């Protein structure tokens, strides 16, 4: 399929946002909220988080899974992570342009960099034409690349080089198809995860039913096998009886024959 240079620019930038920027945000989140204590933090802040009007039921299910299941930032998408950074102590401060707008280039605060990642992500997902001119591509890339470098460096895991190298990633046919498919999906990552889980549950239920059917069939086959074994045993006994009967008949015939050929009866 033919893809223009402007479309390739867009897909490269989308790749940067999807694969690198989201990772930088998660690295920073794990730095501020270490994985070992994340569950306790979420429990402590449950009233606050559950009271947020924009927090969905699906997000809450991810944050508070069933008893015995652990929670990890690997289950969170960028939107949820930024939400948690805004509402879990110590709360991140927004840039002067707020959380929902693109901060000016001179604002390099943590809040501004988180807002950058969030803003570019939303723009990429909701773009109607899916194109970026070379000028816009270089401008947006430099802005997001800087945010990635600062967030990851703050967490002690610099990713600036990784971001720079991804600018030259080779977008072959399979990668282009994958990016287009991801971008065209109107549902959030959490919604997709829920759909996958529901689908998997259906598969598990179907598999369980099939397993029961197979077990029943196996039991029937076992019973049939026992019947065959019993019939075989009966046939064997009948065969032995027939052999015995055959030997008895042969003995009687031989006796009669000897009696017939005895010299006593020869004329």
PDB file of C-alpha atoms in Angstrom:
ATOM      1  CA  UNK A   1       0.000   0.000   0.000  1.00  0.00           C
ATOM      2  CA  UNK A   2       1.307   3.482  -0.899  1.00  0.00           C
ATOM      3  CA  UNK A   3       2.163   5.844   1.949  1.00  0.00           C
ATOM      4  CA  UNK A   4       3.210   9.469   1.424  1.00  0.00           C
ATOM      5  CA  UNK A   5       6.156  11.120   3.153  1.00  0.00           C
ATOM      6  CA  UNK A   6       3.773  13.189   5.295  1.00  0.00           C
ATOM      7  CA  UNK A   7       1.969  10.024   6.369  1.00  0.00           C
ATOM      8  CA  UNK A   8       5.303   8.385   7.224  1.00  0.00           C
ATOM      9  CA  UNK A   9       6.188  11.456   9.304  1.00  0.00           C
ATOM     10  CA  UNK A  10       2.942  11.073  11.207  1.00  0.00           C
ATOM     11  CA  UNK A  11       3.457   7.338  11.790  1.00  0.00           C
ATOM     12  CA  UNK A  12       7.031   7.872  12.992  1.00  0.00           C
ATOM     13  CA  UNK A  13       5.838  10.489  15.451  1.00  0.00           C
ATOM     14  CA  UNK A  14       2.995   8.220  16.517  1.00  0.00           C
ATOM     15  CA  UNK A  15       5.556   5.462  17.095  1.00  0.00           C
ATOM     16  CA  UNK A  16       7.619   7.838  19.254  1.00  0.00           C
ATOM     17  CA  UNK A  17       4.576   8.684  21.334  1.00  0.00           C
ATOM     18  CA  UNK A  18       3.233   5.161  21.564  1.00  0.00           C
ATOM     19  CA  UNK A  19       6.458   3.264  22.282  1.00  0.00           C
ATOM     20  CA  UNK A  20       8.946   5.753  23.749  1.00  0.00           C
ATOM     21  CA  UNK A  21       7.040   8.602  25.384  1.00  0.00           C
ATOM     22  CA  UNK A  22       4.627   6.244  27.165  1.00  0.00           C
ATOM     23  CA  UNK A  23       7.624   4.286  28.471  1.00  0.00           C
ATOM     24  CA  UNK A  24       9.276   7.473  29.769  1.00  0.00           C
ATOM     25  CA  UNK A  25       6.103   8.433  31.631  1.00  0.00           C
ATOM     26  CA  UNK A  26       5.931   4.952  33.203  1.00  0.00           C
ATOM     27  CA  UNK A  27       9.617   5.083  34.166  1.00  0.00           C
ATOM     28  CA  UNK A  28       9.017   8.390  35.913  1.00  0.00           C
ATOM     29  CA  UNK A  29       5.877   7.066  37.615  1.00  0.00           C
ATOM     30  CA  UNK A  30       7.761   4.039  38.984  1.00  0.00           C
ATOM     31  CA  UNK A  31      10.441   6.421  40.276  1.00  0.00           C
ATOM     32  CA  UNK A  32       7.896   8.524  42.188  1.00  0.00           C
ATOM     33  CA  UNK A  33       5.704   5.561  43.187  1.00  0.00           C
ATOM     34  CA  UNK A  34       7.954   2.477  43.533  1.00  0.00           C
ATOM     35  CA  UNK A  35       6.262  -0.781  42.480  1.00  0.00           C
ATOM     36  CA  UNK A  36       6.824  -2.421  45.876  1.00  0.00           C
ATOM     37  CA  UNK A  37       4.573   0.073  47.657  1.00  0.00           C
ATOM     38  CA  UNK A  38       2.143   0.904  44.852  1.00  0.00           C
ATOM     39  CA  UNK A  39      -0.682  -1.301  46.116  1.00  0.00           C
ATOM     40  CA  UNK A  40      -0.552   0.272  49.576  1.00  0.00           C
ATOM     41  CA  UNK A  41      -0.500   3.777  48.072  1.00  0.00           C
ATOM     42  CA  UNK A  42      -3.545   3.061  45.955  1.00  0.00           C
ATOM     43  CA  UNK A  43      -5.407   1.600  48.927  1.00  0.00           C
ATOM     44  CA  UNK A  44      -4.587   4.653  51.026  1.00  0.00           C
ATOM     45  CA  UNK A  45      -5.875   6.984  48.296  1.00  0.00           C
ATOM     46  CA  UNK A  46      -8.880   4.873  47.286  1.00  0.00           C
ATOM     47  CA  UNK A  47     -11.459   7.404  48.523  1.00  0.00           C
ATOM     48  CA  UNK A  48      -9.822  10.200  46.503  1.00  0.00           C
ATOM     49  CA  UNK A  49      -9.428   8.170  43.319  1.00  0.00           C
ATOM     50  CA  UNK A  50     -12.889   6.619  43.454  1.00  0.00           C
ATOM     51  CA  UNK A  51     -14.355  10.078  43.948  1.00  0.00           C
ATOM     52  CA  UNK A  52     -12.862  11.509  40.731  1.00  0.00           C
ATOM     53  CA  UNK A  53     -15.723  12.232  38.321  1.00  0.00           C
ATOM     54  CA  UNK A  54     -13.640  11.339  35.258  1.00  0.00           C
ATOM     55  CA  UNK A  55     -12.348   8.028  36.659  1.00  0.00           C
ATOM     56  CA  UNK A  56     -14.057   5.196  34.793  1.00  0.00           C
ATOM     57  CA  UNK A  57     -15.216   1.895  36.252  1.00  0.00           C
ATOM     58  CA  UNK A  58     -12.748   0.097  34.024  1.00  0.00           C
ATOM     59  CA  UNK A  59      -9.846   2.197  35.327  1.00  0.00           C
ATOM     60  CA  UNK A  60     -10.905   1.511  38.916  1.00  0.00           C
ATOM     61  CA  UNK A  61     -11.001  -2.223  38.167  1.00  0.00           C
ATOM     62  CA  UNK A  62      -7.418  -1.963  36.950  1.00  0.00           C
ATOM     63  CA  UNK A  63      -6.328  -0.011  40.028  1.00  0.00           C
ATOM     64  CA  UNK A  64      -8.190  -2.282  42.437  1.00  0.00           C
ATOM     65  CA  UNK A  65      -8.168  -5.830  41.039  1.00  0.00           C
ATOM     66  CA  UNK A  66      -9.671  -8.886  42.710  1.00  0.00           C
ATOM     67  CA  UNK A  67      -8.145 -10.002  46.037  1.00  0.00           C
ATOM     68  CA  UNK A  68      -4.915 -11.884  45.549  1.00  0.00           C
ATOM     69  CA  UNK A  69      -4.035 -10.096  42.311  1.00  0.00           C
ATOM     70  CA  UNK A  70      -1.200  -7.571  42.247  1.00  0.00           C
ATOM     71  CA  UNK A  71      -1.309  -4.158  40.591  1.00  0.00           C
ATOM     72  CA  UNK A  72       1.517  -2.790  38.468  1.00  0.00           C
ATOM     73  CA  UNK A  73       2.080   0.299  36.322  1.00  0.00           C
ATOM     74  CA  UNK A  74       2.497  -2.012  33.321  1.00  0.00           C
ATOM     75  CA  UNK A  75      -1.310  -2.264  33.356  1.00  0.00           C
ATOM     76  CA  UNK A  76      -1.751   1.525  33.104  1.00  0.00           C
ATOM     77  CA  UNK A  77      -1.878   3.559  29.921  1.00  0.00           C
ATOM     78  CA  UNK A  78      -0.463   7.095  29.664  1.00  0.00           C
ATOM     79  CA  UNK A  79      -3.763   8.786  30.496  1.00  0.00           C
ATOM     80  CA  UNK A  80      -4.202   6.798  33.707  1.00  0.00           C
ATOM     81  CA  UNK A  81      -0.582   7.299  34.772  1.00  0.00           C
ATOM     82  CA  UNK A  82      -0.822  11.084  34.341  1.00  0.00           C
ATOM     83  CA  UNK A  83      -4.089  11.015  36.284  1.00  0.00           C
ATOM     84  CA  UNK A  84      -2.406   9.149  39.151  1.00  0.00           C
ATOM     85  CA  UNK A  85       0.583  11.495  39.169  1.00  0.00           C
ATOM     86  CA  UNK A  86      -1.852  14.398  39.491  1.00  0.00           C
ATOM     87  CA  UNK A  87      -3.798  12.861  42.373  1.00  0.00           C
ATOM     88  CA  UNK A  88      -1.435  10.619  44.359  1.00  0.00           C
ATOM     89  CA  UNK A  89       0.811  12.389  46.916  1.00  0.00           C
ATOM     90  CA  UNK A  90       3.119  14.054  46.160  1.00  0.00           C
ATOM     91  CA  UNK A  91       0.786  15.551  43.549  1.00  0.00           C
ATOM     92  CA  UNK A  92       2.421  16.898  40.396  1.00  0.00           C
ATOM     93  CA  UNK A  93       1.712  20.545  39.682  1.00  0.00           C
ATOM     94  CA  UNK A  94       0.261  21.525  36.334  1.00  0.00           C
ATOM     95  CA  UNK A  95       2.044  23.914  34.019  1.00  0.00           C
ATOM     96  CA  UNK A  96       0.623  27.415  33.730  1.00  0.00           C
ATOM     97  CA  UNK A  97      -1.292  26.310  30.617  1.00  0.00           C
ATOM     98  CA  UNK A  98      -2.985  23.465  32.501  1.00  0.00           C
ATOM     99  CA  UNK A  99      -3.098  19.730  31.894  1.00  0.00           C
ATOM    100  CA  UNK A 100      -5.071  19.774  28.663  1.00  0.00           C
ATOM    101  CA  UNK A 101      -3.035  22.236  26.586  1.00  0.00           C
ATOM    102  CA  UNK A 102       0.385  22.168  24.954  1.00  0.00           C
ATOM    103  CA  UNK A 103       2.854  24.019  27.203  1.00  0.00           C
ATOM    104  CA  UNK A 104       5.167  26.650  25.693  1.00  0.00           C
ATOM    105  CA  UNK A 105       8.678  25.469  24.732  1.00  0.00           C
ATOM    106  CA  UNK A 106      10.280  27.347  27.614  1.00  0.00           C
ATOM    107  CA  UNK A 107       8.298  25.453  30.262  1.00  0.00           C
ATOM    108  CA  UNK A 108      10.328  22.349  31.080  1.00  0.00           C
ATOM    109  CA  UNK A 109       8.736  21.496  34.425  1.00  0.00           C
ATOM    110  CA  UNK A 110       7.642  17.934  35.165  1.00  0.00           C
ATOM    111  CA  UNK A 111       3.993  18.953  34.945  1.00  0.00           C
ATOM    112  CA  UNK A 112       4.609  20.580  31.555  1.00  0.00           C
ATOM    113  CA  UNK A 113       6.405  17.508  30.205  1.00  0.00           C
ATOM    114  CA  UNK A 114       3.595  15.213  31.359  1.00  0.00           C
ATOM    115  CA  UNK A 115       1.090  17.551  29.703  1.00  0.00           C
ATOM    116  CA  UNK A 116       3.181  17.459  26.499  1.00  0.00           C
ATOM    117  CA  UNK A 117       3.096  13.682  26.311  1.00  0.00           C
ATOM    118  CA  UNK A 118      -0.626  13.640  27.053  1.00  0.00           C
ATOM    119  CA  UNK A 119      -1.403  16.381  24.507  1.00  0.00           C
ATOM    120  CA  UNK A 120       0.628  14.847  21.671  1.00  0.00           C
ATOM    121  CA  UNK A 121      -0.876  11.448  22.394  1.00  0.00           C
ATOM    122  CA  UNK A 122      -4.404  12.818  22.135  1.00  0.00           C
ATOM    123  CA  UNK A 123      -3.563  14.729  18.958  1.00  0.00           C
ATOM    124  CA  UNK A 124      -2.108  11.612  17.353  1.00  0.00           C
ATOM    125  CA  UNK A 125      -5.033   9.390  18.274  1.00  0.00           C
ATOM    126  CA  UNK A 126      -7.685  11.871  17.163  1.00  0.00           C
ATOM    127  CA  UNK A 127      -5.954  13.233  14.053  1.00  0.00           C
ATOM    128  CA  UNK A 128      -8.364  13.198  11.100  1.00  0.00           C
ATOM    129  CA  UNK A 129      -5.867  13.276   8.233  1.00  0.00           C
ATOM    130  CA  UNK A 130      -2.913  11.436   9.826  1.00  0.00           C
ATOM    131  CA  UNK A 131      -0.212  13.554   8.198  1.00  0.00           C
ATOM    132  CA  UNK A 132       2.669  15.771   9.367  1.00  0.00           C
ATOM    133  CA  UNK A 133       4.658  18.088   7.170  1.00  0.00           C
ATOM    134  CA  UNK A 134       8.436  17.939   7.519  1.00  0.00           C
ATOM    135  CA  UNK A 135       8.425  21.279   9.357  1.00  0.00           C
ATOM    136  CA  UNK A 136       5.734  20.212  11.850  1.00  0.00           C
ATOM    137  CA  UNK A 137       7.336  16.805  12.220  1.00  0.00           C
ATOM    138  CA  UNK A 138      10.708  18.218  13.254  1.00  0.00           C
ATOM    139  CA  UNK A 139       9.098  20.775  15.570  1.00  0.00           C
ATOM    140  CA  UNK A 140       6.828  18.274  17.330  1.00  0.00           C
ATOM    141  CA  UNK A 141       9.540  15.620  17.479  1.00  0.00           C
ATOM    142  CA  UNK A 142      12.013  17.984  19.136  1.00  0.00           C
ATOM    143  CA  UNK A 143       9.408  19.070  21.701  1.00  0.00           C
ATOM    144  CA  UNK A 144       8.353  15.525  22.642  1.00  0.00           C
ATOM    145  CA  UNK A 145      11.915  14.202  22.506  1.00  0.00           C
ATOM    146  CA  UNK A 146      12.963  16.805  25.085  1.00  0.00           C
ATOM    147  CA  UNK A 147      10.106  15.773  27.407  1.00  0.00           C
ATOM    148  CA  UNK A 148      11.125  12.115  27.097  1.00  0.00           C
ATOM    149  CA  UNK A 149      14.743  12.956  27.910  1.00  0.00           C
ATOM    150  CA  UNK A 150      13.878  15.027  30.978  1.00  0.00           C
ATOM    151  CA  UNK A 151      11.290  12.644  32.460  1.00  0.00           C
ATOM    152  CA  UNK A 152      13.490   9.571  32.077  1.00  0.00           C
ATOM    153  CA  UNK A 153      16.633  11.367  33.301  1.00  0.00           C
ATOM    154  CA  UNK A 154      14.774  12.504  36.415  1.00  0.00           C
ATOM    155  CA  UNK A 155      14.021   8.832  37.104  1.00  0.00           C
ATOM    156  CA  UNK A 156      17.663   7.864  36.547  1.00  0.00           C
ATOM    157  CA  UNK A 157      17.017   5.907  33.333  1.00  0.00           C
ATOM    158  CA  UNK A 158      17.909   8.295  30.471  1.00  0.00           C
ATOM    159  CA  UNK A 159      16.005   7.556  27.251  1.00  0.00           C
ATOM    160  CA  UNK A 160      17.039  10.524  25.127  1.00  0.00           C
ATOM    161  CA  UNK A 161      19.280   8.392  22.895  1.00  0.00           C
ATOM    162  CA  UNK A 162      16.480   5.865  22.417  1.00  0.00           C
ATOM    163  CA  UNK A 163      14.137   8.653  21.346  1.00  0.00           C
ATOM    164  CA  UNK A 164      16.705  10.084  18.916  1.00  0.00           C
ATOM    165  CA  UNK A 165      17.336   6.710  17.287  1.00  0.00           C
ATOM    166  CA  UNK A 166      13.621   6.038  16.852  1.00  0.00           C
ATOM    167  CA  UNK A 167      13.446   9.028  14.508  1.00  0.00           C
ATOM    168  CA  UNK A 168      15.160   6.862  11.918  1.00  0.00           C
ATOM    169  CA  UNK A 169      13.165   3.694  12.544  1.00  0.00           C
ATOM    170  CA  UNK A 170      12.434   1.790   9.353  1.00  0.00           C
ATOM    171  CA  UNK A 171       8.690   1.570   8.889  1.00  0.00           C
ATOM    172  CA  UNK A 172       8.217  -1.615   6.887  1.00  0.00           C
ATOM    173  CA  UNK A 173       4.838  -2.833   5.715  1.00  0.00           C
ATOM    174  CA  UNK A 174       3.992  -4.820   8.855  1.00  0.00           C
ATOM    175  CA  UNK A 175       4.890  -1.972  11.219  1.00  0.00           C
ATOM    176  CA  UNK A 176       2.908   0.525   9.158  1.00  0.00           C
ATOM    177  CA  UNK A 177      -0.101  -1.785   9.188  1.00  0.00           C
ATOM    178  CA  UNK A 178       0.202  -2.236  12.946  1.00  0.00           C
ATOM    179  CA  UNK A 179       0.414   1.510  13.617  1.00  0.00           C
ATOM    180  CA  UNK A 180      -2.507   2.248  11.331  1.00  0.00           C
ATOM    181  CA  UNK A 181      -4.579  -0.425  13.018  1.00  0.00           C
ATOM    182  CA  UNK A 182      -3.777   0.919  16.484  1.00  0.00           C
ATOM    183  CA  UNK A 183      -4.469   4.483  15.444  1.00  0.00           C
ATOM    184  CA  UNK A 184      -7.770   3.656  13.747  1.00  0.00           C
ATOM    185  CA  UNK A 185      -9.124   2.002  16.885  1.00  0.00           C
ATOM    186  CA  UNK A 186     -11.547   4.334  18.626  1.00  0.00           C
ATOM    187  CA  UNK A 187     -11.420   2.565  21.977  1.00  0.00           C
ATOM    188  CA  UNK A 188      -8.940   3.148  24.776  1.00  0.00           C
ATOM    189  CA  UNK A 189      -6.294   0.634  25.761  1.00  0.00           C
ATOM    190  CA  UNK A 190      -8.266  -0.248  28.896  1.00  0.00           C
ATOM    191  CA  UNK A 191     -11.407  -0.903  26.845  1.00  0.00           C
ATOM    192  CA  UNK A 192      -9.419  -3.108  24.486  1.00  0.00           C
ATOM    193  CA  UNK A 193      -7.941  -4.972  27.453  1.00  0.00           C
ATOM    194  CA  UNK A 194     -11.421  -5.553  28.861  1.00  0.00           C
ATOM    195  CA  UNK A 195     -12.648  -6.805  25.478  1.00  0.00           C
ATOM    196  CA  UNK A 196      -9.693  -9.176  25.257  1.00  0.00           C
ATOM    197  CA  UNK A 197     -10.362 -10.443  28.787  1.00  0.00           C
ATOM    198  CA  UNK A 198     -14.047 -10.989  28.012  1.00  0.00           C
ATOM    199  CA  UNK A 199     -13.097 -12.806  24.821  1.00  0.00           C
ATOM    200  CA  UNK A 200     -10.580 -14.901  26.724  1.00  0.00           C
ATOM    201  CA  UNK A 201     -13.184 -15.752  29.371  1.00  0.00           C
ATOM    202  CA  UNK A 202     -15.550 -16.896  26.646  1.00  0.00           C
ATOM    203  CA  UNK A 203     -12.791 -19.043  25.193  1.00  0.00           C
ATOM    204  CA  UNK A 204     -12.055 -20.500  28.648  1.00  0.00           C
ATOM    205  CA  UNK A 205     -15.752 -21.284  29.210  1.00  0.00           C
ATOM    206  CA  UNK A 206     -16.031 -22.861  25.783  1.00  0.00           C
ATOM    207  CA  UNK A 207     -12.834 -24.792  26.423  1.00  0.00           C
ATOM    208  CA  UNK A 208     -14.228 -26.005  29.750  1.00  0.00           C
ATOM    209  CA  UNK A 209     -17.408 -27.210  28.056  1.00  0.00           C
ATOM    210  CA  UNK A 210     -15.400 -28.930  25.357  1.00  0.00           C
ATOM    211  CA  UNK A 211     -13.251 -30.501  28.063  1.00  0.00           C
ATOM    212  CA  UNK A 212     -16.353 -31.870  29.791  1.00  0.00           C
ATOM    213  CA  UNK A 213     -17.649 -33.210  26.499  1.00  0.00           C
ATOM    214  CA  UNK A 214     -14.302 -34.844  25.777  1.00  0.00           C
ATOM    215  CA  UNK A 215     -14.286 -36.343  29.279  1.00  0.00           C
ATOM    216  CA  UNK A 216     -17.798 -37.721  28.759  1.00  0.00           C
ATOM    217  CA  UNK A 217     -16.797 -39.113  25.373  1.00  0.00           C
ATOM    218  CA  UNK A 218     -13.726 -40.644  26.960  1.00  0.00           C
ATOM    219  CA  UNK A 219     -15.870 -42.254  29.646  1.00  0.00           C
ATOM    220  CA  UNK A 220     -18.230 -43.614  26.998  1.00  0.00           C
ATOM    221  CA  UNK A 221     -15.287 -44.965  25.023  1.00  0.00           C
ATOM    222  CA  UNK A 222     -13.920 -46.576  28.171  1.00  0.00           C
ATOM    223  CA  UNK A 223     -17.286 -48.236  28.822  1.00  0.00           C
ATOM    224  CA  UNK A 224     -17.446 -49.346  25.209  1.00  0.00           C
ATOM    225  CA  UNK A 225     -13.932 -50.708  25.535  1.00  0.00           C
ATOM    226  CA  UNK A 226     -14.957 -52.694  28.602  1.00  0.00           C
ATOM    227  CA  UNK A 227     -17.908 -54.119  26.685  1.00  0.00           C
ATOM    228  CA  UNK A 228     -15.599 -55.087  23.822  1.00  0.00           C
ATOM    229  CA  UNK A 229     -13.200 -56.661  26.305  1.00  0.00           C
ATOM    230  CA  UNK A 230     -16.048 -58.663  27.866  1.00  0.00           C
ATOM    231  CA  UNK A 231     -17.276 -59.758  24.443  1.00  0.00           C
ATOM    232  CA  UNK A 232     -13.738 -60.701  23.511  1.00  0.00           C
ATOM    233  CA  UNK A 233     -13.431 -62.718  26.697  1.00  0.00           C
ATOM    234  CA  UNK A 234     -16.718 -64.484  25.938  1.00  0.00           C
ATOM    235  CA  UNK A 235     -15.571 -65.215  22.391  1.00  0.00           C
ATOM    236  CA  UNK A 236     -12.325 -66.608  23.770  1.00  0.00           C
ATOM    237  CA  UNK A 237     -14.224 -68.848  26.174  1.00  0.00           C
ATOM    238  CA  UNK A 238     -16.522 -69.965  23.390  1.00  0.00           C
ATOM    239  CA  UNK A 239     -13.467 -70.673  21.261  1.00  0.00           C
ATOM    240  CA  UNK A 240     -11.940 -72.769  23.996  1.00  0.00           C
ATOM    241  CA  UNK A 241     -15.195 -74.648  24.454  1.00  0.00           C
ATOM    242  CA  UNK A 242     -15.384 -75.243  20.711  1.00  0.00           C
ATOM    243  CA  UNK A 243     -11.806 -76.529  20.755  1.00  0.00           C
ATOM    244  CA  UNK A 244     -12.641 -78.874  23.615  1.00  0.00           C
ATOM    245  CA  UNK A 245     -15.770 -79.990  21.814  1.00  0.00           C
ATOM    246  CA  UNK A 246     -13.732 -80.451  18.656  1.00  0.00           C
ATOM    247  CA  UNK A 247     -11.139 -82.570  20.467  1.00  0.00           C
ATOM    248  CA  UNK A 248     -13.928 -84.622  22.081  1.00  0.00           C
ATOM    249  CA  UNK A 249     -15.585 -85.196  18.718  1.00  0.00           C
ATOM    250  CA  UNK A 250     -12.264 -86.093  17.163  1.00  0.00           C
ATOM    251  CA  UNK A 251     -11.618 -88.623  19.938  1.00  0.00           C
ATOM    252  CA  UNK A 252     -14.994 -90.232  19.412  1.00  0.00           C
ATOM    253  CA  UNK A 253     -14.444 -90.385  15.650  1.00  0.00           C
ATOM    254  CA  UNK A 254     -11.032 -91.921  16.114  1.00  0.00           C
ATOM    255  CA  UNK A 255     -12.552 -94.527  18.450  1.00  0.00           C
ATOM    256  CA  UNK A 256     -15.180 -95.439  15.916  1.00  0.00           C
ATOM    257  CA  UNK A 257     -12.586 -95.618  13.188  1.00  0.00           C
ATOM    258  CA  UNK A 258     -10.394 -97.963  15.208  1.00  0.00           C
ATOM    259  CA  UNK A 259     -13.406-100.064  15.987  1.00  0.00           C
ATOM    260  CA  UNK A 260     -14.271-100.222  12.299  1.00  0.00           C
ATOM    261  CA  UNK A 261     -10.806-101.281  11.145  1.00  0.00           C
ATOM    262  CA  UNK A 262     -10.232-103.790  13.946  1.00  0.00           C
ATOM    263  CA  UNK A 263      -9.180-107.290  12.634  1.00  0.00           C
ATOM    264  CA  UNK A 264     -12.122-108.668  14.447  1.00  0.00           C
ATOM    265  CA  UNK A 265     -14.371-107.102  11.864  1.00  0.00           C
ATOM    266  CA  UNK A 266     -12.243-107.730   8.777  1.00  0.00           C
ATOM    267  CA  UNK A 267     -13.744-110.459   6.445  1.00  0.00           C
TER     268      UNK A 267
END
